[in-house]
Amino acid sequence: MISVALAGKPNAGKSTFYAAATTADPEVANYPFTTIEPNRGVSYARTECPCLARDRRCDSENCHDGTRYVPIELIDVAGLVPGAHEGRGLGNQFLDELTDADAILHVVDAAGATDAEGEPVGVGEHDPLEDLQFIETEMDRWLASILERNWESLVRGARSPEFAIDEALTELLTGVGATPGDVARILRELSYPDDPAAWTDKNRRALATALRERTKPIVVVANKIDAADEADIQRLWEAADIVVPASAESELALRRGAEAGHIEYDPGDATVEVGEVSDDQRAGLARIGELLDRWGGTGVQRAIDAVVYNVLDRITVYPVRDATAWTDGDGRMLPDAELLSAGATPVDLAYAIHSEIGDGYLSAVDARTGREIGEDHELGEGDVVRIVSTAS
Ligand SMILES: Nc1nc2c(ncn2[C@@H]2O[C@H](COP(=O)(O)OP(=O)(O)OP(=O)(O)O)[C@@H](O)[C@H]2O)c(=O)[nH]1
Ligand SMILES: [Mg+2]
């Protein structure tokens, strides 16, 4: 499963985002370091379900009238402060939890109501732009420290006549979440000594930076837009590659309201239908309604979708047993969705379902057209595919 981690300074709203994007209920409070132990839960990317092309909606509980939610893992960790690599705040050891994260959502307090350490200050007293850069430095130092911890074994390994630096680095870097393809690209871009004993801290830091850039892409969540100055949101937007304005608190209120049956709202919607509520609730929902009109949503779902579909460049593919009815062996329509890398083939889909299905791969059918497709055919978003395998 794709894994996305929330990172950022304390008090920026990571746990609020996490609570809004999962069904979990972590502690949220207006002081730094509320979260110490990481939270891991299931969240969802939103897309259109292929059942929209059919005359009835599918049977998946993750499909809400044609809006499909595809599971991913979301991780909420402790707040990070500038200088964490030197042990400031809670340090950065807890970042080890992010080893298997495919991407980072950097939650920034766009309202500027907390200082660099996450202590509350008056709204607008802290410039959120100052919070953008440090996370990269801290993550680079964290990765560099993992490399340092493991360096001794590389130096020892180099005594063997079979030692090859590229192989040793591949083993080391795949252990911290890089794929062999990532490593090959990283090593091509860098120059470094063949002998591990000759590496300097500078070499290791350059490797850590390249590793972070390739394996931990960052999307900035400009959070607390309900309280932020629009000019600040604009400045944040211009200062980073991908910035999604968001109000985690508004999203949380909407999801709780929907759970309680007070409103009709699907995560990522740009409108809410309000049912029977108190006057107070109505006033609160009216404020959130204005925010939805202004921003086209609360931004929480959009941030996750930006990571999955834009940054990680995934496509959603639906494996089925029956290419006509689009059902599994139990007659359930479109029960599963797989997030595959763009360019994935039917063979990749087979392996994503199960390694034995992949090993026994025979052929595949595009269930939208009913035609057989070749094993190197490039799949696309929303494809429905029947895999024929000796294992199924
Ligand atoms: N106005 C506003 N406040 C928010 C929003 N999101 C979170 N907050 C508030 O910000 C404060 C911190 O929220 P948390 O979710 O605990 O922040 P955190 O980043 O997890 O903090 P640590 O665990 O201490 O690192 C709480 O008072 C939240 O209610 C938002 O979208 N708008
Ligand atoms: Mg927290």
XYZ file of C-alpha atoms and ligand atoms in Angstrom:
425
model
C 0.000 0.000 0.000
C 1.191 3.529 -0.708
C 2.358 5.178 2.465
C 2.207 8.940 3.031
C 3.608 10.665 6.119
C 2.565 13.925 7.747
C 5.535 15.970 8.886
C 6.052 19.515 10.081
C 6.662 21.659 13.090
C 4.683 21.034 16.281
C 1.158 22.421 16.498
C 0.794 22.865 12.716
C -2.243 20.568 12.578
C -0.747 17.196 11.557
C -2.893 15.155 13.941
C -5.987 17.157 13.016
C -5.275 16.367 9.357
C -4.693 12.727 10.297
C -7.965 12.554 12.263
C -9.840 14.176 9.375
C -8.342 11.847 6.771
C -8.738 8.577 8.701
C -11.409 7.410 11.101
C -8.925 7.561 13.972
C -9.189 9.884 16.929
C -5.691 11.038 17.939
C -5.000 13.662 20.549
C -5.131 17.213 19.180
C -4.183 20.229 21.301
C -2.897 23.760 21.013
C 0.575 23.138 22.404
C 3.733 21.643 20.903
C 4.561 17.906 21.030
C 1.055 16.658 21.627
C 1.960 13.659 19.483
C 4.897 11.556 20.638
C 4.138 8.014 19.504
C 3.349 7.882 15.787
C -0.167 7.150 14.529
C -0.676 4.917 11.509
C -4.021 4.575 9.802
C -5.858 4.072 6.548
C -6.804 7.047 4.427
C -8.052 7.210 0.855
C -7.280 8.772 -2.497
C -10.373 9.899 -4.368
C -11.098 9.097 -7.993
C -13.999 8.296 -10.331
C -15.224 4.715 -10.163
C -15.508 2.862 -13.493
C -19.031 1.812 -12.447
C -20.137 5.259 -13.642
C -19.928 3.797 -17.146
C -22.433 1.095 -16.156
C -26.142 1.211 -15.525
C -25.698 0.304 -11.866
C -23.230 1.354 -9.165
C -20.705 -1.211 -7.937
C -20.629 -3.188 -4.700
C -17.488 -1.740 -3.137
C -17.941 -0.090 0.243
C -15.256 2.344 -0.964
C -17.529 3.620 -3.738
C -19.979 6.372 -2.845
C -22.320 6.692 -5.784
C -19.492 6.598 -8.316
C -16.876 8.421 -6.239
C -14.216 5.849 -5.466
C -11.918 5.917 -2.431
C -8.726 3.906 -2.772
C -6.877 2.969 0.443
C -3.425 4.295 1.290
C -1.535 4.412 4.577
C -1.217 7.722 6.430
C 1.366 8.251 9.183
C 1.266 11.057 11.758
C 4.513 11.652 13.637
C 5.836 13.985 16.322
C 6.558 17.601 15.441
C 9.961 18.502 14.061
C 11.807 21.702 14.965
C 14.806 23.388 13.326
C 17.927 21.788 14.805
C 16.174 18.466 15.525
C 19.219 16.645 14.096
C 21.205 18.117 16.998
C 18.604 16.809 19.408
C 16.397 19.914 19.669
C 12.720 19.326 20.419
C 12.158 15.583 20.342
C 15.175 15.170 18.049
C 14.666 13.348 14.784
C 14.936 9.667 15.724
C 11.190 9.318 15.292
C 11.687 10.038 11.601
C 12.766 6.383 11.338
C 9.005 5.828 11.174
C 9.118 7.504 7.757
C 11.562 5.002 6.262
C 8.824 3.262 4.310
C 6.892 6.449 3.445
C 6.574 7.074 -0.295
C 5.958 10.806 0.096
C 5.671 13.543 2.699
C 2.831 15.958 3.368
C 4.536 18.913 5.001
C 1.881 20.572 7.162
C 2.574 24.284 7.601
C 0.573 26.635 9.845
C -0.325 29.210 7.178
C -2.107 31.335 9.794
C 1.242 32.103 11.425
C -0.318 31.569 14.858
C 2.578 29.425 16.102
C 6.288 30.222 16.220
C 9.100 28.104 14.739
C 8.890 25.792 17.760
C 5.111 25.458 17.597
C 4.385 27.692 20.616
C 1.121 29.633 20.149
C 1.530 33.322 19.245
C -0.997 35.845 17.950
C -2.443 35.087 14.489
C -0.045 36.420 11.841
C 2.810 37.001 14.284
C 4.990 34.322 12.740
C 5.855 34.290 9.039
C 4.876 30.812 7.729
C 7.403 31.152 4.918
C 10.133 30.688 7.499
C 8.838 27.177 8.165
C 9.137 25.911 4.611
C 12.801 25.002 4.266
C 13.895 23.452 7.532
C 12.089 20.188 6.975
C 14.343 19.323 4.043
C 17.463 20.008 6.090
C 16.199 17.917 8.984
C 15.215 15.039 6.721
C 18.584 15.150 4.963
C 20.369 15.003 8.315
C 18.149 12.169 9.465
C 19.002 10.137 6.346
C 22.676 11.039 6.685
C 22.638 9.734 10.254
C 21.200 6.417 9.074
C 23.999 6.190 6.520
C 26.558 6.969 9.206
C 25.139 4.312 11.527
C 25.580 1.718 8.809
C 28.908 2.894 7.475
C 31.051 0.647 9.640
C 29.582 -2.440 8.001
C 30.375 -1.029 4.556
C 33.954 -0.398 5.588
C 34.157 -3.972 6.896
C 32.566 -5.343 3.724
C 35.136 -3.531 1.609
C 37.812 -5.909 2.893
C 36.261 -8.706 0.868
C 37.650 -9.112 -2.675
C 34.089 -9.320 -4.062
C 33.175 -5.904 -2.653
C 31.557 -3.482 -5.107
C 30.598 -0.045 -3.788
C 27.498 0.256 -5.992
C 26.131 -3.064 -4.756
C 26.833 -2.194 -1.133
C 25.108 1.187 -1.493
C 22.136 -0.404 -3.243
C 21.686 -2.771 -0.318
C 22.009 0.057 2.187
C 19.650 2.469 0.401
C 16.959 -0.082 -0.403
C 16.906 -0.692 3.346
C 15.713 2.886 3.816
C 12.946 2.779 1.266
C 14.637 3.322 -2.109
C 13.934 0.976 -5.015
C 16.871 -0.444 -6.997
C 15.807 1.936 -9.799
C 15.998 4.920 -7.425
C 19.475 3.863 -6.316
C 20.741 3.452 -9.866
C 19.595 7.000 -10.688
C 21.012 8.482 -7.509
C 24.409 6.834 -8.018
C 24.547 8.019 -11.617
C 24.075 11.631 -10.513
C 26.790 11.591 -7.842
C 30.521 11.158 -7.829
C 32.075 9.432 -4.804
C 35.055 7.338 -3.727
C 35.024 3.587 -4.412
C 36.447 2.883 -0.986
C 33.905 3.413 1.841
C 36.727 4.345 4.208
C 37.542 7.336 1.991
C 34.017 8.809 2.170
C 33.683 12.129 3.990
C 30.642 13.464 5.835
C 30.159 15.708 2.815
C 29.896 12.673 0.515
C 27.353 11.074 2.820
C 25.322 14.265 3.072
C 25.216 14.636 -0.701
C 23.990 11.043 -0.905
C 21.375 11.704 1.793
C 20.071 14.769 -0.059
C 19.856 12.881 -3.355
C 18.101 10.039 -1.539
C 15.573 12.368 0.059
C 14.872 14.186 -3.196
C 14.234 10.936 -5.033
C 12.408 8.916 -2.390
C 10.598 11.456 -0.193
C 8.872 13.988 -2.467
C 7.147 16.738 -0.503
C 3.741 18.348 -0.947
C 3.191 21.415 1.234
C -0.156 21.646 3.017
C -0.827 25.314 3.808
C -3.064 24.507 6.777
C -5.429 26.684 8.841
C -6.617 28.699 5.814
C -9.774 29.414 7.822
C -7.631 31.671 10.007
C -4.918 32.686 7.538
C -4.304 35.867 5.603
C -4.823 35.244 1.886
C -1.645 37.127 1.054
C 0.336 34.620 3.154
C -1.299 31.673 1.417
C -0.371 33.256 -1.901
C 3.251 33.744 -0.776
C 3.469 30.118 0.349
C 2.011 29.030 -2.944
C 4.707 30.860 -4.843
C 7.514 29.632 -2.599
C 7.225 25.855 -3.009
C 6.656 23.428 -5.888
C 3.335 21.960 -4.851
C 1.232 23.743 -2.237
C -2.321 22.762 -1.283
C -4.243 25.296 0.840
C -6.237 23.414 3.485
C -8.261 23.587 6.640
C -7.864 20.305 8.480
C -10.171 21.538 11.215
C -12.981 22.228 8.731
C -12.548 18.809 7.153
C -12.660 17.181 10.576
C -15.883 19.029 11.417
C -17.457 17.927 8.124
C -16.490 14.278 8.545
C -17.791 14.222 12.114
C -20.992 15.931 10.993
C -21.453 13.370 8.224
C -20.778 10.463 10.630
C -23.411 11.838 12.991
C -25.853 12.082 10.101
C -26.257 15.865 10.412
C -24.933 16.633 6.949
C -24.301 14.957 3.635
C -20.665 15.218 2.718
C -18.209 12.917 0.977
C -14.511 13.616 1.569
C -13.265 16.004 -1.100
C -16.709 17.419 -1.965
C -16.925 21.140 -2.648
C -20.447 21.436 -1.216
C -22.326 20.235 1.865
C -25.978 19.451 2.313
C -27.104 20.451 5.761
C -29.865 18.490 7.519
C -31.307 18.960 11.016
C -28.763 20.890 13.099
C -28.705 23.402 15.943
C -28.332 27.156 15.280
C -24.711 27.007 16.445
C -23.928 24.127 14.139
C -25.674 25.938 11.288
C -23.510 29.027 11.820
C -20.348 26.906 11.906
C -21.374 25.073 8.755
C -22.123 28.390 7.027
C -18.534 29.492 7.713
C -17.212 26.208 6.366
C -19.541 26.576 3.384
C -17.905 29.921 2.550
C -14.491 28.293 2.780
C -15.621 25.521 0.410
C -16.915 28.113 -2.066
C -13.679 30.057 -1.886
C -11.284 27.094 -2.177
C -13.342 24.403 -3.874
C -13.014 22.093 -0.865
C -11.228 21.923 2.485
C -7.997 20.844 0.748
C -7.432 17.688 2.844
C -8.590 15.271 0.161
C -6.953 17.373 -2.532
C -3.592 17.154 -0.743
C -3.759 13.346 -0.616
C -4.861 13.157 -4.243
C -2.014 15.486 -5.269
C 0.480 13.134 -3.620
C -0.970 9.947 -5.072
C -1.912 11.029 -8.582
C 0.419 13.951 -9.332
C 3.582 13.453 -7.325
C 3.683 9.649 -7.144
C 2.033 9.491 -10.567
C -0.216 6.508 -9.787
C -3.142 5.151 -11.766
C -6.109 3.240 -10.385
C -6.694 -0.144 -12.002
C -9.529 -2.534 -11.153
C -8.862 -6.273 -11.441
C -11.915 -8.481 -12.050
C -12.584 -12.209 -12.648
C -15.458 -11.742 -15.031
C -14.648 -9.333 -17.858
C -18.323 -8.911 -18.794
C -19.978 -8.396 -15.410
C -16.830 -6.790 -13.861
C -17.177 -9.040 -10.840
C -14.969 -11.208 -8.643
C -15.497 -14.924 -7.934
C -18.331 -14.067 -5.528
C -20.226 -11.910 -7.999
C -19.245 -8.619 -6.368
C -18.783 -5.834 -8.906
C -15.453 -3.931 -8.923
C -14.412 -5.107 -5.446
C -10.741 -4.127 -5.686
C -8.670 -1.170 -6.805
C -4.888 -1.139 -7.175
C -2.741 1.997 -7.291
C -0.043 1.220 -9.857
C 2.798 3.375 -11.155
C 2.050 5.140 -14.427
C 3.215 2.938 -17.280
C 2.289 -0.268 -15.425
C 1.409 -3.320 -17.526
C -1.003 -6.233 -16.983
C 1.952 -8.215 -15.607
C 2.585 -5.477 -13.006
C -1.099 -5.633 -12.098
C -0.878 -9.421 -11.726
C 2.062 -9.046 -9.329
C 0.264 -6.308 -7.405
C -2.638 -8.703 -6.799
C -0.390 -11.556 -5.666
C 3.106 -12.764 -6.514
C 1.702 -16.202 -7.474
C -0.778 -14.581 -9.871
C 2.180 -12.720 -11.360
C 4.334 -15.859 -11.632
C 1.498 -17.739 -13.322
C 0.535 -14.895 -15.672
C -0.953 -16.110 -18.959
C -2.915 -13.260 -20.543
C -5.126 -10.237 -19.851
C -8.387 -8.770 -21.112
C -9.386 -5.092 -21.131
C -12.837 -5.489 -19.597
C -14.018 -2.138 -20.964
C -13.556 -3.270 -24.582
C -13.580 -7.043 -24.100
C -10.316 -7.307 -26.067
C -7.194 -9.180 -25.094
C -4.246 -6.891 -24.315
C -0.549 -7.717 -24.573
C 1.635 -8.208 -21.519
C 3.486 -4.948 -22.224
C 0.327 -2.913 -22.863
C 0.371 0.320 -20.828
C -2.582 0.477 -18.447
C -4.441 3.733 -17.798
C -6.476 5.396 -15.029
C -9.743 3.558 -14.453
C -8.883 0.468 -16.495
C -10.819 -2.684 -15.605
C -8.733 -5.767 -16.312
C -9.210 -9.521 -16.191
C -5.926 -11.328 -15.547
C -5.714 -14.967 -16.604
C -3.140 -16.841 -14.553
C -2.348 -20.469 -13.747
C -2.718 -19.425 -10.105
C -6.288 -18.126 -10.358
N -7.900 27.381 12.800
C -7.430 26.168 12.598
N -6.835 25.493 13.596
C -6.380 24.241 13.346
C -6.501 23.629 12.058
N -5.941 22.413 12.125
C -5.486 22.246 13.378
N -5.754 23.342 14.133
C -5.446 23.554 15.563
O -4.032 23.561 15.728
C -3.689 23.014 16.997
C -2.680 21.912 16.826
O -3.284 20.829 16.153
P -2.636 19.365 16.149
O -3.374 18.598 15.104
O -2.566 18.805 17.520
O -1.165 19.720 15.630
P 0.105 18.746 15.448
O 0.826 19.256 14.260
O -0.327 17.326 15.419
O 0.922 19.063 16.767
P 2.034 18.150 17.536
O 1.494 16.772 17.683
O 2.194 18.841 18.837
O 3.253 18.208 16.683
C -4.989 22.524 17.630
O -5.453 23.537 18.497
C -5.921 22.399 16.431
O -7.280 22.537 16.758
C -7.156 24.375 11.020
O -7.331 23.943 9.882
N -7.594 25.635 11.357
Mg 0.139 15.761 16.622
